[in-house]
mmCIF file with all atom_site columns, C-alpha atoms in Angstrom:
data_model
loop_
_atom_site.group_PDB
_atom_site.id
_atom_site.type_symbol
_atom_site.label_atom_id
_atom_site.label_alt_id
_atom_site.label_comp_id
_atom_site.label_asym_id
_atom_site.label_entity_id
_atom_site.label_seq_id
_atom_site.pdbx_PDB_ins_code
_atom_site.Cartn_x
_atom_site.Cartn_y
_atom_site.Cartn_z
_atom_site.occupancy
_atom_site.B_iso_or_equiv
_atom_site.pdbx_formal_charge
_atom_site.auth_seq_id
_atom_site.auth_comp_id
_atom_site.auth_asym_id
_atom_site.auth_atom_id
_atom_site.pdbx_PDB_model_num
ATOM 1  C CA . MET G 1 1  ? 91.959  101.480 92.579  1.00 0.00 ? 24 MET G CA 1
ATOM 2  C CA . THR G 1 2  ? 94.184  101.469 89.935  1.00 0.00 ? 25 THR G CA 1
ATOM 3  C CA . THR G 1 3  ? 94.127  99.306  86.525  1.00 0.00 ? 26 THR G CA 1
ATOM 4  C CA . LYS G 1 4  ? 97.262  96.547  87.659  1.00 0.00 ? 27 LYS G CA 1
ATOM 5  C CA . GLY G 1 5  ? 94.778  96.197  90.592  1.00 0.00 ? 28 GLY G CA 1
ATOM 6  C CA . THR G 1 6  ? 96.350  97.358  93.736  1.00 0.00 ? 29 THR G CA 1
ATOM 7  C CA . PRO G 1 7  ? 94.941  100.127 95.982  1.00 0.00 ? 30 PRO G CA 1
ATOM 8  C CA . GLY G 1 8  ? 96.374  103.934 94.298  1.00 0.00 ? 31 GLY G CA 1
ATOM 9  C CA . ARG G 1 9  ? 97.560  105.187 97.889  1.00 0.00 ? 32 ARG G CA 1
ATOM 10 C CA . MET G 1 10 ? 98.074  109.009 99.055  1.00 0.00 ? 33 MET G CA 1
ATOM 11 C CA . VAL G 1 11 ? 101.049 110.966 99.936  1.00 0.00 ? 34 VAL G CA 1
ATOM 12 C CA . ARG G 1 12 ? 101.983 114.655 101.041 1.00 0.00 ? 35 ARG G CA 1
ATOM 13 C CA . ILE G 1 13 ? 104.733 115.684 99.412  1.00 0.00 ? 36 ILE G CA 1
ATOM 14 C CA . ASP G 1 14 ? 105.379 119.592 98.508  1.00 0.00 ? 37 ASP G CA 1
ATOM 15 C CA . ASP G 1 15 ? 105.489 120.290 94.954  1.00 0.00 ? 38 ASP G CA 1
ATOM 16 C CA . GLU G 1 16 ? 109.151 121.686 95.069  1.00 0.00 ? 39 GLU G CA 1
ATOM 17 C CA . MET G 1 17 ? 110.060 117.652 97.003  1.00 0.00 ? 40 MET G CA 1
ATOM 18 C CA . TRP G 1 18 ? 108.060 115.946 93.859  1.00 0.00 ? 41 TRP G CA 1
ATOM 19 C CA . GLU G 1 19 ? 109.457 117.724 90.997  1.00 0.00 ? 42 GLU G CA 1
ATOM 20 C CA . ALA G 1 20 ? 112.727 116.873 91.824  1.00 0.00 ? 43 ALA G CA 1
ATOM 21 C CA . TYR G 1 21 ? 112.008 113.507 93.065  1.00 0.00 ? 44 TYR G CA 1
ATOM 22 C CA . GLY G 1 22 ? 110.530 113.323 89.336  1.00 0.00 ? 45 GLY G CA 1
ATOM 23 C CA . GLN G 1 23 ? 113.498 114.123 87.977  1.00 0.00 ? 46 GLN G CA 1
ATOM 24 C CA . LEU G 1 24 ? 115.602 111.871 89.586  1.00 0.00 ? 47 LEU G CA 1
ATOM 25 C CA . CYS G 1 25 ? 113.798 108.767 88.862  1.00 0.00 ? 48 CYS G CA 1
ATOM 26 C CA . ALA G 1 26 ? 113.802 110.234 85.337  1.00 0.00 ? 49 ALA G CA 1
ATOM 27 C CA . GLU G 1 27 ? 117.254 110.318 84.991  1.00 0.00 ? 50 GLU G CA 1
ATOM 28 C CA . GLU G 1 28 ? 117.749 106.800 86.405  1.00 0.00 ? 51 GLU G CA 1
ATOM 29 C CA . GLY G 1 29 ? 115.595 105.033 84.254  1.00 0.00 ? 52 GLY G CA 1
ATOM 30 C CA . THR G 1 30 ? 112.429 104.691 86.888  1.00 0.00 ? 53 THR G CA 1
ATOM 31 C CA . SER G 1 31 ? 108.882 106.461 87.371  1.00 0.00 ? 54 SER G CA 1
ATOM 32 C CA . ARG G 1 32 ? 108.316 107.572 90.624  1.00 0.00 ? 55 ARG G CA 1
ATOM 33 C CA . ALA G 1 33 ? 105.319 105.124 91.802  1.00 0.00 ? 56 ALA G CA 1
ATOM 34 C CA . ASP G 1 34 ? 108.224 101.898 91.210  1.00 0.00 ? 57 ASP G CA 1
ATOM 35 C CA . ASP G 1 35 ? 110.895 103.931 93.123  1.00 0.00 ? 58 ASP G CA 1
ATOM 36 C CA . ILE G 1 36 ? 108.362 103.834 95.928  1.00 0.00 ? 59 ILE G CA 1
ATOM 37 C CA . ARG G 1 37 ? 107.295 100.639 95.682  1.00 0.00 ? 60 ARG G CA 1
ATOM 38 C CA . ARG G 1 38 ? 111.080 99.506  95.598  1.00 0.00 ? 61 ARG G CA 1
ATOM 39 C CA . HIS G 1 39 ? 111.367 101.284 98.159  1.00 0.00 ? 62 HIS G CA 1
ATOM 40 C CA . VAL G 1 40 ? 108.995 100.120 100.644 1.00 0.00 ? 63 VAL G CA 1
ATOM 41 C CA . HIS G 1 41 ? 109.894 96.791  99.611  1.00 0.00 ? 64 HIS G CA 1
ATOM 42 C CA . SER G 1 42 ? 113.294 96.819  100.444 1.00 0.00 ? 65 SER G CA 1
ATOM 43 C CA . ARG G 1 43 ? 111.471 97.928  104.110 1.00 0.00 ? 66 ARG G CA 1
ATOM 44 C CA . VAL G 1 44 ? 109.591 95.604  104.827 1.00 0.00 ? 67 VAL G CA 1
ATOM 45 C CA . ASN G 1 45 ? 111.347 92.693  103.715 1.00 0.00 ? 68 ASN G CA 1
ATOM 46 C CA . ALA G 1 46 ? 113.987 94.208  105.310 1.00 0.00 ? 69 ALA G CA 1
ATOM 47 C CA . TRP G 1 47 ? 112.050 94.047  109.235 1.00 0.00 ? 70 TRP G CA 1
ATOM 48 C CA . ARG G 1 48 ? 110.264 90.720  108.329 1.00 0.00 ? 71 ARG G CA 1
ATOM 49 C CA . LYS G 1 49 ? 113.566 89.079  108.382 1.00 0.00 ? 72 LYS G CA 1
ATOM 50 C CA . LYS G 1 50 ? 114.264 91.317  111.878 1.00 0.00 ? 73 LYS G CA 1
ATOM 51 C CA . GLN G 1 51 ? 111.174 89.841  113.313 1.00 0.00 ? 74 GLN G CA 1
ATOM 52 C CA . ALA G 1 52 ? 112.025 86.385  112.508 1.00 0.00 ? 75 ALA G CA 1
ATOM 53 C CA . ILE G 1 53 ? 115.364 86.603  113.634 1.00 0.00 ? 76 ILE G CA 1
ATOM 54 C CA . GLN G 1 54 ? 114.126 87.574  116.642 1.00 0.00 ? 77 GLN G CA 1
ATOM 55 C CA . ARG G 1 55 ? 111.249 85.437  116.764 1.00 0.00 ? 78 ARG G CA 1
ATOM 56 C CA . ARG G 1 56 ? 114.108 82.943  116.854 1.00 0.00 ? 79 ARG G CA 1
ATOM 57 C CA . LEU G 1 57 ? 116.284 83.949  119.395 1.00 0.00 ? 80 LEU G CA 1
ATOM 58 C CA . ALA G 1 58 ? 113.069 84.395  121.883 1.00 0.00 ? 81 ALA G CA 1
ATOM 59 C CA . THR G 1 59 ? 112.422 80.437  120.989 1.00 0.00 ? 82 THR G CA 1
ATOM 60 C CA . GLN G 1 60 ? 116.600 79.368  121.736 1.00 0.00 ? 83 GLN G CA 1
ATOM 61 C CA . ASP G 1 61 ? 115.848 81.370  125.022 1.00 0.00 ? 84 ASP G CA 1
ATOM 62 C CA . ASP G 1 62 ? 113.148 79.305  126.109 1.00 0.00 ? 85 ASP G CA 1
#
């Protein structure tokens, strides 16, 4: 568990890609962890919106 109360996760990324990703994030003024969290949140929010639309459409068909 991390110090912020969220569990740590393990991902497998080769060393060369991880290093380049670190450089990219540093240039953008963020950390790899924060960038990954934002990406995951964005993807999940989009997925949830899509599911909500599909549920609404399904109830209209009934």
